[in-house]
Backbone as ProteinMPNN parsed JSONL, in Angstrom:
{"seq_chain_A": "MTASEALLEIETTLAETDWYMTKTCKDAFDMAVEALKKQIPMEPPGTYTNFKCPVCGRRIRSGKGSSSYGRRDNFCQRCGQKIDWDNDDEVRLNGGN", "coords_chain_A": {"N_chain_A": [[-29.359, -4.419, -10.334], [-25.921, -4.668, -9.967], [-22.97, -6.484, -10.278], [-20.842, -5.748, -8.627], [-22.312, -3.841, -6.525], [-23.81, -6.263, -5.252], [-21.842, -7.404, -4.135], [-21.109, -5.581, -2.366], [-23.329, -5.373, -0.51], [-23.585, -8.132, 0.235], [-20.945, -8.278, 1.982], [-21.432, -6.136, 3.271], [-23.041, -6.991, 4.932], [-22.641, -9.239, 5.94], [-20.588, -8.663, 7.624], [-22.033, -7.567, 9.533], [-23.644, -9.328, 10.599], [-21.827, -11.781, 11.313], [-20.912, -12.807, 13.812], [-23.175, -13.969, 14.463], [-23.371, -16.27, 12.796], [-23.83, -19.398, 11.25], [-20.728, -21.575, 10.748], [-20.886, -23.179, 8.253], [-23.116, -21.701, 7.013], [-21.796, -19.356, 6.858], [-19.502, -20.366, 5.382], [-20.768, -20.456, 2.733], [-21.603, -17.601, 2.496], [-19.241, -16.71, 1.886], [-18.099, -18.173, -0.448], [-19.896, -17.616, -1.962], [-19.005, -14.66, -2.491], [-16.583, -14.673, -3.028], [-17.072, -15.881, -6.132], [-18.721, -13.777, -7.067], [-16.632, -11.477, -6.896], [-15.354, -12.612, -8.989], [-16.746, -12.166, -11.179], [-16.968, -9.358, -11.369], [-15.433, -7.513, -13.794], [-12.053, -7.014, -14.66], [-8.893, -5.577, -15.8], [-6.446, -6.478, -17.62], [-3.102, -6.937, -17.144], [-0.556, -5.625, -19.127], [0.996, -5.938, -22.389], [0.174, -5.718, -26.127], [0.41, -8.828, -27.329], [1.202, -9.961, -25.127], [-0.319, -10.428, -22.454], [-1.681, -10.843, -18.715], [-3.798, -12.646, -16.779], [-5.291, -11.015, -14.314], [-5.458, -12.069, -11.646], [-4.451, -14.58, -11.209], [-2.278, -14.952, -12.878], [-2.118, -16.124, -15.281], [-1.506, -16.571, -18.875], [-3.494, -14.947, -20.968], [-5.703, -14.512, -24.135], [-5.125, -12.109, -26.21], [-6.427, -11.345, -28.652], [-4.821, -10.177, -30.41], [-1.789, -10.935, -32.801], [-0.543, -13.853, -33.98], [-0.686, -15.969, -32.47], [-3.11, -16.225, -31.39], [-5.447, -16.194, -33.155], [-7.492, -14.238, -33.593], [-9.017, -14.814, -31.629], [-9.931, -13.414, -28.658], [-9.937, -13.631, -25.202], [-12.607, -13.435, -22.729], [-12.734, -14.113, -20.528], [-10.591, -15.389, -17.963], [-9.178, -18.405, -18.365], [-7.966, -19.969, -16.699], [-8.818, -19.628, -13.888], [-11.35, -18.053, -14.116], [-11.718, -15.228, -13.433], [-13.447, -12.575, -14.832], [-12.63, -10.629, -17.648], [-11.295, -7.153, -18.521], [-11.458, -5.57, -21.409], [-12.208, -2.735, -22.106], [-10.7, -0.618, -21.935], [-8.716, -1.023, -23.7], [-6.449, 0.191, -25.644], [-4.879, 1.552, -29.049], [-2.159, 2.397, -28.346], [-1.367, 1.071, -26.227], [-1.626, -1.699, -27.287], [0.254, -1.626, -29.095], [2.365, -2.152, -27.87], [3.196, 0.502, -27.041], [4.443, 1.732, -28.973]], "CA_chain_A": [[-28.096, -4.723, -9.249], [-24.496, -5.089, -10.677], [-22.012, -7.529, -9.227], [-20.314, -4.986, -7.474], [-23.566, -3.651, -5.72], [-24.136, -7.305, -4.597], [-20.632, -8.089, -3.418], [-20.674, -4.604, -1.214], [-24.374, -5.573, 0.299], [-22.945, -9.348, 0.939], [-20.016, -8.248, 2.335], [-21.751, -5.17, 4.476], [-24.403, -8.326, 5.906], [-21.809, -10.477, 6.49], [-19.633, -7.623, 9.162], [-22.979, -7.145, 10.509], [-23.881, -10.612, 11.262], [-20.879, -12.336, 11.405], [-20.984, -13.38, 15.244], [-24.015, -15.246, 14.832], [-23.467, -17.345, 11.448], [-22.978, -20.949, 11.508], [-19.693, -22.116, 9.741], [-21.959, -23.493, 7.422], [-23.696, -20.29, 6.413], [-20.376, -18.315, 6.297], [-18.524, -20.635, 4.284], [-21.728, -20.236, 2.231], [-21.164, -16.485, 1.924], [-17.647, -16.658, 1.627], [-17.732, -18.816, -1.605], [-20.718, -16.274, -2.65], [-18.401, -13.645, -2.392], [-15.943, -15.208, -4.407], [-17.851, -16.042, -7.242], [-18.843, -12.568, -7.248], [-15.439, -10.606, -7.392], [-14.67, -12.811, -10.625], [-17.723, -11.312, -12.291], [-16.036, -7.784, -11.672], [-14.053, -7.246, -14.83], [-10.324, -6.45, -14.325], [-8.018, -5.179, -17.21], [-5.481, -7.372, -17.577], [-1.853, -6.211, -17.314], [0.433, -6.417, -20.303], [0.768, -4.931, -23.73], [0.425, -6.306, -27.453], [0.092, -10.123, -26.942], [1.611, -10.371, -23.82], [-1.545, -10.11, -21.338], [-1.798, -12.175, -18.044], [-4.88, -12.618, -15.673], [-4.767, -9.819, -13.019], [-5.706, -12.731, -10.366], [-3.547, -16.206, -11.515], [-1.133, -14.659, -13.497], [-1.938, -16.917, -16.802], [-1.664, -15.639, -19.942], [-4.904, -14.658, -22.088], [-5.53, -14.057, -25.361], [-5.732, -10.448, -26.538], [-7.051, -10.949, -30.117], [-3.561, -9.875, -31.759], [-0.857, -12.077, -32.974], [-0.793, -14.964, -34.905], [-1.123, -17.542, -31.722], [-4.443, -15.816, -30.992], [-6.168, -16.52, -34.169], [-8.37, -13.139, -33.605], [-10.086, -14.324, -30.551], [-9.847, -12.754, -27.042], [-10.683, -14.1, -23.729], [-13.355, -12.544, -21.999], [-12.763, -14.804, -19.061], [-9.694, -16.5, -17.539], [-9.269, -20.006, -18.332], [-7.838, -20.823, -15.174], [-9.256, -19.036, -12.594], [-12.618, -17.804, -13.997], [-11.821, -13.97, -13.617], [-13.64, -11.622, -16.138], [-11.548, -9.776, -18.386], [-12.109, -6.069, -19.114], [-10.804, -5.046, -22.65], [-12.576, -1.642, -22.464], [-9.395, 0.47, -22.135], [-7.397, -1.737, -24.687], [-6.469, 1.338, -27.025], [-3.845, 1.36, -30.335], [-0.865, 2.47, -28.077], [-1.311, -0.17, -25.408], [-1.639, -2.857, -28.079], [1.192, -1.479, -29.942], [3.796, -2.016, -26.896], [3.655, 1.808, -26.931], [5.291, 2.495, -30.446]], "C_chain_A": [[-26.862, -5.316, -10.085], [-23.793, -6.045, -9.741], [-21.341, -6.559, -8.365], [-21.06, -4.274, -6.333], [-23.946, -4.684, -5.044], [-23.001, -7.816, -3.983], [-20.592, -6.928, -2.212], [-22.043, -4.892, -0.294], [-24.105, -6.987, 0.854], [-22.181, -8.824, 1.955], [-20.278, -7.172, 3.768], [-22.849, -6.492, 5.505], [-23.78, -9.056, 6.377], [-21.07, -9.45, 7.736], [-20.588, -7.44, 9.743], [-23.651, -8.369, 11.527], [-23.356, -11.998, 11.418], [-20.673, -13.377, 12.491], [-22.131, -14.518, 15.274], [-24.475, -16.26, 13.78], [-23.163, -18.422, 11.895], [-21.49, -20.936, 10.736], [-19.973, -22.326, 8.087], [-22.107, -22.224, 6.346], [-22.093, -19.489, 5.859], [-19.675, -18.584, 5.08], [-19.223, -20.266, 2.98], [-21.484, -18.863, 1.109], [-19.8, -15.854, 1.445], [-17.529, -17.234, 0.054], [-18.428, -17.81, -3.02], [-19.793, -14.866, -3.322], [-17.506, -13.757, -3.514], [-15.722, -15.172, -5.77], [-18.235, -14.384, -7.815], [-17.859, -11.585, -7.685], [-15.022, -10.959, -8.86], [-15.572, -12.282, -11.906], [-17.486, -9.972, -12.284], [-14.919, -7.939, -12.533], [-13.045, -6.532, -14.276], [-9.367, -6.286, -15.512], [-6.924, -5.917, -16.523], [-4.141, -6.582, -17.676], [-0.964, -6.898, -18.379], [0.351, -5.373, -21.533], [0.887, -6.076, -25.287], [-0.581, -7.67, -27.248], [0.352, -10.72, -25.659], [0.671, -10.228, -22.408], [-1.37, -11.106, -20.305], [-3.045, -11.723, -16.896], [-4.335, -11.848, -14.67], [-4.984, -10.619, -11.921], [-4.348, -13.846, -9.975], [-2.363, -15.666, -11.962], [-1.198, -15.524, -15.043], [-2.343, -16.36, -18.049], [-2.988, -15.725, -20.294], [-4.655, -14.367, -23.095], [-5.929, -12.626, -25.53], [-6.283, -10.208, -27.791], [-6.004, -10.371, -31.056], [-2.634, -10.729, -31.652], [-0.862, -12.979, -33.406], [-1.158, -16.655, -33.77], [-2.457, -17.203, -31.441], [-5.361, -16.226, -31.893], [-7.338, -15.486, -34.247], [-9.338, -13.581, -32.687], [-9.267, -13.859, -29.409], [-10.455, -13.59, -26.365], [-11.226, -13.254, -23.237], [-13.169, -12.9, -20.405], [-11.348, -15.654, -18.937], [-9.967, -17.921, -17.716], [-8.956, -20.868, -17.556], [-8.544, -20.61, -14.238], [-10.985, -18.641, -12.757], [-12.748, -15.843, -14.052], [-12.477, -13.16, -15.058], [-12.516, -10.548, -16.391], [-11.748, -8.338, -18.677], [-10.912, -5.278, -20.186], [-11.314, -3.364, -22.828], [-11.573, -0.413, -22.859], [-8.624, 0.26, -22.729], [-7.205, -0.363, -25.681], [-5.082, 1.157, -27.793], [-2.5, 1.395, -29.201], [-0.45, 1.57, -26.968], [-0.747, -1.71, -26.278], [-0.583, -2.633, -28.938], [2.717, -1.776, -29.413], [4.249, -0.6, -26.864], [4.52, 2.682, -28.016], [4.207, 3.015, -30.844]], "O_chain_A": [[-26.938, -6.342, -10.762], [-24.122, -6.265, -8.575], [-21.422, -6.809, -7.163], [-20.485, -4.117, -5.256], [-24.541, -4.351, -4.019], [-23.19, -8.764, -3.221], [-20.088, -7.263, -1.14], [-21.826, -4.588, 0.879], [-24.406, -7.102, 2.042], [-22.758, -8.874, 3.04], [-19.705, -7.231, 4.856], [-23.131, -6.498, 6.704], [-24.215, -9.69, 7.338], [-21.231, -9.854, 8.887], [-20.302, -7.015, 10.862], [-24.008, -8.343, 12.705], [-23.995, -13.036, 11.586], [-20.348, -14.542, 12.262], [-22.094, -15.597, 15.865], [-25.524, -16.905, 13.777], [-22.355, -18.582, 12.81], [-21.338, -19.94, 10.029], [-19.458, -21.817, 7.092], [-21.494, -21.915, 5.324], [-21.604, -19.231, 4.759], [-19.322, -17.847, 4.159], [-18.519, -19.796, 2.086], [-21.307, -18.795, -0.107], [-19.499, -14.829, 0.834], [-16.753, -16.598, -0.659], [-18.053, -17.457, -4.137], [-19.972, -14.288, -4.394], [-17.564, -13.184, -4.602], [-14.788, -14.733, -6.442], [-17.961, -14.002, -8.953], [-18.075, -10.888, -8.676], [-14.561, -10.193, -9.706], [-15.281, -12.073, -13.084], [-17.829, -9.356, -13.293], [-13.793, -8.343, -12.241], [-13.173, -5.569, -13.521], [-9.243, -7.32, -16.169], [-6.596, -5.971, -15.338], [-4.159, -5.543, -18.335], [-0.689, -8.085, -18.551], [-0.225, -4.285, -21.568], [1.633, -7.054, -25.352], [-1.8, -7.69, -27.08], [-0.155, -11.745, -25.205], [1.213, -9.883, -21.358], [-0.962, -12.21, -20.666], [-3.113, -10.637, -16.321], [-3.193, -11.937, -14.219], [-4.726, -9.989, -10.895], [-3.609, -13.932, -8.994], [-1.347, -15.973, -11.338], [-0.245, -15.454, -15.82], [-3.401, -15.755, -18.224], [-3.632, -16.679, -19.859], [-3.532, -13.932, -23.348], [-6.929, -12.106, -25.034], [-6.621, -9.071, -28.121], [-6.221, -10.121, -32.241], [-2.482, -11.347, -30.598], [-1.989, -13.28, -33.013], [-1.589, -17.775, -34.048], [-3.093, -18.224, -31.181], [-6.325, -16.748, -31.332], [-8.252, -15.834, -34.996], [-10.436, -13.024, -32.688], [-8.043, -13.965, -29.337], [-11.402, -14.263, -26.771], [-10.648, -12.173, -23.128], [-13.385, -12.207, -19.411], [-11.067, -16.509, -19.777], [-10.935, -18.495, -17.215], [-9.3, -22.047, -17.472], [-8.977, -21.598, -13.646], [-11.789, -18.833, -11.845], [-13.683, -15.259, -14.601], [-11.939, -13.231, -16.163], [-11.804, -9.888, -15.633], [-12.783, -8.296, -19.343], [-9.894, -4.654, -19.887], [-10.755, -2.74, -23.73], [-11.649, 0.427, -23.756], [-7.628, 0.984, -22.704], [-8.113, -0.111, -26.473], [-4.166, 0.62, -27.169], [-1.801, 0.382, -29.2], [0.744, 1.328, -26.788], [0.163, -2.49, -25.995], [-0.409, -3.581, -29.704], [3.788, -1.723, -30.017], [5.442, -0.345, -26.698], [5.041, 3.795, -27.958], [4.188, 3.693, -31.871]]}, "name": "protein", "num_of_chains": 1, "seq": "MTASEALLEIETTLAETDWYMTKTCKDAFDMAVEALKKQIPMEPPGTYTNFKCPVCGRRIRSGKGSSSYGRRDNFCQRCGQKIDWDNDDEVRLNGGN"}
C-alpha cells in the first residue's frame, strides 16, 4: 500500500466514523494524516538553484550551484515534506535557457 492509498483509506474512515470517535482518537488520526501527507512527494517550485519547499516555503538544495556542494534535499529540513525531483529536467534546472 502506498502513502497515497493509506491516506485515502484513513480519510474515508474518518469521514464515516468521525461522529462517534473520541477527541483523543480523532487527534491521533489527524496526526497520522499529516504525517502521511508529508510522505507523498511534492515537486518544489523554482528553477536551477532557487527551489522552495512546496509546503512551508523554506529554501531547499537542488544539487546545482556552488552552495549545494552537489547535495540535493530529498526532504524539507524544516517541515519534513518529501521532495519529488523526478520531473526535474535540464530546461527547468537551467532556468529555461
